Amino acid sequence: MSESNEPEILFGIYCPPHPQPLLSPNANEGYARLRAAYDECRKRIEENEVDIILVYSTTWPSIIGHQIQALEKAVWTHVDDDFHYLGSMPYEFWMDTEFAHTMRDNCEKRGLEARTVEYEGFPIDTGAVVALQLLNPDNRIPACIISSNMYANRAETIVLGKAARDTLVEQGKKAVVVVVSSLSNRMFTEHIDPVEDRIHSQKDDDWNRKILEFFGDGRLEDLSQLSRDIHGQIRVQKVVAYKPAWWMAATMGQHNNYEGEVLAYEALHGSGGAVITLTPSSVSVGDKEFDEDDVEVYRGDRNVLDKGMLE
Amino acid sequence: MAKGQIVAGCLAPHPPHLVYADNPPQNEAYSEGGWETLRWGYQRLARKLKNIDYDAIVIFTPHWQTYIGTHFLGLPEFSSKSVDPVFPNLFRYNYDLKVDVELSEAMRDAASDQGIITKMMRNPDFRVDYGTITSCHLLNPEWDKPIVTISSNRNTHYYSPEVMVEQATALGHACAKAIEDSGKRVVLVASHSLSHRHFVEEAPLPEDMSREHIYNHSQYVWDMKIIEMMRDGKSREVIDIMPEFTEQTIAETEGGGLIWMLGAMGFPDFPAEIYGYQSVIGTGNVIACWDPNDETREYVL
């Protein structure tokens, strides 16, 4: 048990879910640069004494609350729905089941619906498979994967991050926090020659570069505060909100005291893929005015329709 | 060669709860039952299909989600375990199915000729989605017919529900042409619910029917409106109102299945057979069949 209320998070990684850096890194120079960035992250993980790799994957949607992968040894061969022609992704991952169960308990203590999943053949998503294969290829470090609830909004996602933080503190584990998500997520809707891959539009590219500027300055909380703008501007409206920065900030610490490093930024079939690290530091840059509640316990979304009605 | 034809079109929702409730030997989870209104409806429709002469099932599923065009299964056999990523506690189904690759390729070619972006899926490790497995199991528990699965190209999210209507209708026309040219008799299946807002909590016993109800009354009213139009043979009107229905009820029609199927059938003006309506974890589900044969079409419910 850690004596501090601060979890020991060595660094955070933000990386894309697409399989090209794993399956076809040489099809495009950009894919190769993304692969090199993953390799650099893997090296840094190997150089540190990491107890757990904690993954929040935006390509694992859940409905019944928040799902946490807890099968000790997850073995399967995964194939992506779109990019099946690039090949199969056999995997064998070791999960930190103790962490998973405590994480579930801590979610419940904070008012969240949560459950562990421990089933042979459970379909681990493309994003988590790519991240864990590239960041932890020898399974030297146990992992935990957390789903992204499709209905969850800010309050719920922030509290989910805090539950992860509680668990890290409680178990005294040194963690690397991994968020699997694109920046802009609009892909080309036709098949392309990978050599000709590029960001789908100038607007997406402009926004991506602005986000990368924030990441580079270590302004994680500022990005968290900008999430709704990011969602409206460069995210295909598949889910209710752009959540990864909320979860990442709530887990790592809701401030801007990080050293950010953008290791690569490239197009992945039109979407914005970046490999970024955030390392906790004492330097804070450019705090914005934060105007949304910092929620500690989830009590459901505020139901504005119930308020102010005539009796 | 005689012209091929669509002998039935089924709207066949795929909550894994229904397979779970049936306790087939292929599924690892065990239940005490539940959702009988839908399951009994499915059983009756399955009996009807047993009396229809057909060669293959073509199913359009929203749980094979592709962003780069429409994909078609392209290998003759798939055998694996399907585990529902959302309800793994209910659905861990060992499947062994056959694909009519010739028909699949013909539909892909016809769609491609119409300018639709397509891809054949020929990776043997590919896991067939649970929407396909659930709907096909409930319509044909013997699995004695080959299937073709068509993916859902995510036009609603990428563009708008209106674009989905255009694209899925065009795909339906192309598939109908390929079926006609093939000489085969085919059952079409649109695998999805109507309104699709879920509860985010599950009862300790998932099949506890005292806990089951529609998510809210608005969803119910919309579902009933759509079913009423189906009963009245107003399939064109169903599609016309679909963008609004999809937006208002977060409906699973967003995947395009029903549009594709009714488009392929030429937007029939005869009544749909209704086999049952029930909620599953808050979502609205109807089992319906469009039988183009005037002599076998029934008034079921």
Short mmCIF file of C-alpha atoms in Angstrom, two decimals, chain B residues 41-180:
data_model
loop_
_atom_site.label_atom_id
_atom_site.label_comp_id
_atom_site.label_asym_id
_atom_site.label_seq_id
_atom_site.Cartn_x
_atom_site.Cartn_y
_atom_site.Cartn_z
CA GLY B 41 -42.28 -15.30 -32.39
CA TYR B 42 -38.93 -16.39 -33.74
CA GLN B 43 -39.94 -20.05 -33.41
CA ARG B 44 -43.07 -19.45 -35.42
CA LEU B 45 -41.18 -17.59 -38.14
CA ALA B 46 -38.54 -20.35 -38.20
CA ARG B 47 -41.34 -22.88 -38.79
CA LYS B 48 -42.64 -20.78 -41.67
CA LEU B 49 -39.20 -20.63 -43.25
CA LYS B 50 -38.96 -24.42 -42.98
CA ASN B 51 -41.89 -24.59 -45.38
CA ILE B 52 -40.31 -22.26 -47.90
CA ASP B 53 -37.95 -23.61 -50.52
CA TYR B 54 -34.77 -21.51 -50.47
CA ASP B 55 -31.05 -21.87 -51.13
CA ALA B 56 -29.35 -19.30 -48.91
CA ILE B 57 -29.78 -16.63 -46.25
CA VAL B 58 -28.29 -13.20 -46.95
CA ILE B 59 -27.93 -11.19 -43.77
CA PHE B 60 -27.01 -7.54 -43.27
CA THR B 61 -25.56 -6.94 -39.81
CA PRO B 62 -24.76 -3.75 -37.90
CA HIS B 63 -22.19 -5.57 -35.78
CA TRP B 64 -19.72 -5.96 -38.60
CA GLN B 65 -19.04 -2.26 -38.85
CA THR B 66 -16.92 -1.13 -41.76
CA TYR B 67 -15.94 2.42 -42.53
CA ILE B 68 -14.26 1.69 -45.83
CA GLY B 69 -17.07 0.41 -48.00
CA THR B 70 -19.31 -2.63 -47.73
CA HIS B 71 -17.65 -5.99 -47.07
CA PHE B 72 -18.87 -9.51 -47.87
CA LEU B 73 -17.86 -12.82 -46.33
CA GLY B 74 -15.70 -14.59 -48.89
CA LEU B 75 -14.66 -17.99 -47.59
CA PRO B 76 -16.79 -21.17 -47.70
CA GLU B 77 -16.64 -21.99 -43.99
CA PHE B 78 -16.16 -20.25 -40.67
CA SER B 79 -15.85 -22.07 -37.38
CA SER B 80 -15.02 -20.39 -34.09
CA LYS B 81 -16.49 -19.02 -30.89
CA SER B 82 -18.45 -15.79 -30.88
CA VAL B 83 -18.27 -13.91 -27.58
CA ASP B 84 -20.43 -10.82 -27.30
CA PRO B 85 -18.18 -7.91 -26.27
CA VAL B 86 -21.04 -6.22 -24.41
CA PHE B 87 -22.82 -9.23 -22.92
CA PRO B 88 -20.09 -11.88 -22.62
CA ASN B 89 -21.90 -13.23 -19.58
CA LEU B 90 -24.78 -14.24 -21.87
CA PHE B 91 -23.31 -15.15 -25.22
CA ARG B 92 -20.33 -17.42 -25.86
CA TYR B 93 -21.50 -19.36 -28.88
CA ASN B 94 -19.54 -22.01 -30.77
CA TYR B 95 -20.46 -21.74 -34.42
CA ASP B 96 -19.71 -23.68 -37.55
CA LEU B 97 -21.31 -22.15 -40.61
CA LYS B 98 -21.16 -22.31 -44.37
CA VAL B 99 -21.07 -19.38 -46.78
CA ASP B 100 -22.46 -19.21 -50.30
CA VAL B 101 -19.31 -17.61 -51.69
CA GLU B 102 -20.59 -17.67 -55.26
CA LEU B 103 -23.61 -15.59 -54.31
CA SER B 104 -21.51 -13.36 -52.08
CA GLU B 105 -19.11 -12.58 -54.91
CA ALA B 106 -21.98 -12.00 -57.31
CA MET B 107 -23.54 -9.45 -54.95
CA ARG B 108 -20.20 -7.79 -54.38
CA ASP B 109 -19.61 -7.54 -58.14
CA ALA B 110 -23.08 -6.13 -58.73
CA ALA B 111 -22.58 -3.55 -55.99
CA SER B 112 -19.17 -2.64 -57.29
CA ASP B 113 -20.59 -2.20 -60.80
CA GLN B 114 -22.99 0.35 -59.31
CA GLY B 115 -20.10 2.36 -57.90
CA ILE B 116 -20.41 1.12 -54.33
CA ILE B 117 -17.10 0.63 -52.51
CA THR B 118 -16.76 -3.07 -51.67
CA LYS B 119 -14.35 -5.65 -50.32
CA MET B 120 -14.40 -9.42 -50.00
CA MET B 121 -13.35 -10.69 -46.58
CA ARG B 122 -11.08 -13.70 -47.04
CA ASN B 123 -9.15 -13.89 -43.79
CA PRO B 124 -9.80 -17.36 -42.29
CA ASP B 125 -9.23 -16.09 -38.75
CA PHE B 126 -12.07 -13.58 -39.06
CA ARG B 127 -14.68 -13.95 -36.35
CA VAL B 128 -18.25 -13.71 -37.62
CA ASP B 129 -20.16 -11.09 -35.64
CA TYR B 130 -22.73 -12.01 -33.02
CA GLY B 131 -25.55 -10.24 -34.87
CA THR B 132 -25.21 -12.71 -37.73
CA ILE B 133 -24.93 -15.65 -35.36
CA THR B 134 -27.92 -14.66 -33.23
CA SER B 135 -30.36 -13.86 -36.05
CA CYS B 136 -29.36 -16.91 -38.10
CA HIS B 137 -29.55 -19.22 -35.10
CA LEU B 138 -33.04 -18.05 -34.23
CA LEU B 139 -34.32 -18.22 -37.82
CA ASN B 140 -32.64 -21.48 -38.69
CA PRO B 141 -31.40 -23.33 -35.59
CA GLU B 142 -30.31 -26.28 -37.73
CA TRP B 143 -27.86 -24.10 -39.66
CA ASP B 144 -28.63 -26.21 -42.73
CA LYS B 145 -28.49 -23.33 -45.22
CA PRO B 146 -25.43 -21.38 -46.35
CA ILE B 147 -25.35 -17.73 -45.47
CA VAL B 148 -23.82 -14.54 -46.79
CA THR B 149 -23.03 -11.77 -44.32
CA ILE B 150 -22.88 -8.18 -45.53
CA SER B 151 -21.22 -5.56 -43.33
CA SER B 152 -22.75 -2.26 -42.32
CA ASN B 153 -20.92 0.64 -43.91
CA ARG B 154 -21.24 3.42 -41.36
CA ASN B 155 -22.85 6.06 -43.55
CA THR B 156 -25.17 7.37 -40.85
CA HIS B 157 -22.29 8.40 -38.62
CA TYR B 158 -19.96 9.51 -41.38
CA TYR B 159 -22.56 11.47 -43.29
CA SER B 160 -26.23 11.40 -42.25
CA PRO B 161 -29.25 9.09 -41.98
CA GLU B 162 -30.38 10.43 -45.35
CA VAL B 163 -27.14 9.33 -47.00
CA MET B 164 -27.60 5.91 -45.41
CA VAL B 165 -31.03 5.65 -47.04
CA GLU B 166 -29.52 6.39 -50.46
CA GLN B 167 -26.53 4.09 -50.07
CA ALA B 168 -28.32 1.13 -48.50
CA THR B 169 -31.11 1.36 -51.07
CA ALA B 170 -28.55 1.27 -53.89
CA LEU B 171 -26.88 -1.72 -52.26
CA GLY B 172 -30.25 -3.45 -51.97
CA HIS B 173 -30.97 -2.93 -55.66
CA ALA B 174 -27.55 -4.32 -56.59
CA CYS B 175 -28.01 -7.39 -54.37
CA ALA B 176 -31.48 -8.00 -55.82
CA LYS B 177 -30.03 -7.92 -59.34
CA ALA B 178 -27.30 -10.40 -58.36
CA ILE B 179 -29.88 -12.73 -56.76
CA GLU B 180 -32.05 -12.57 -59.85
#
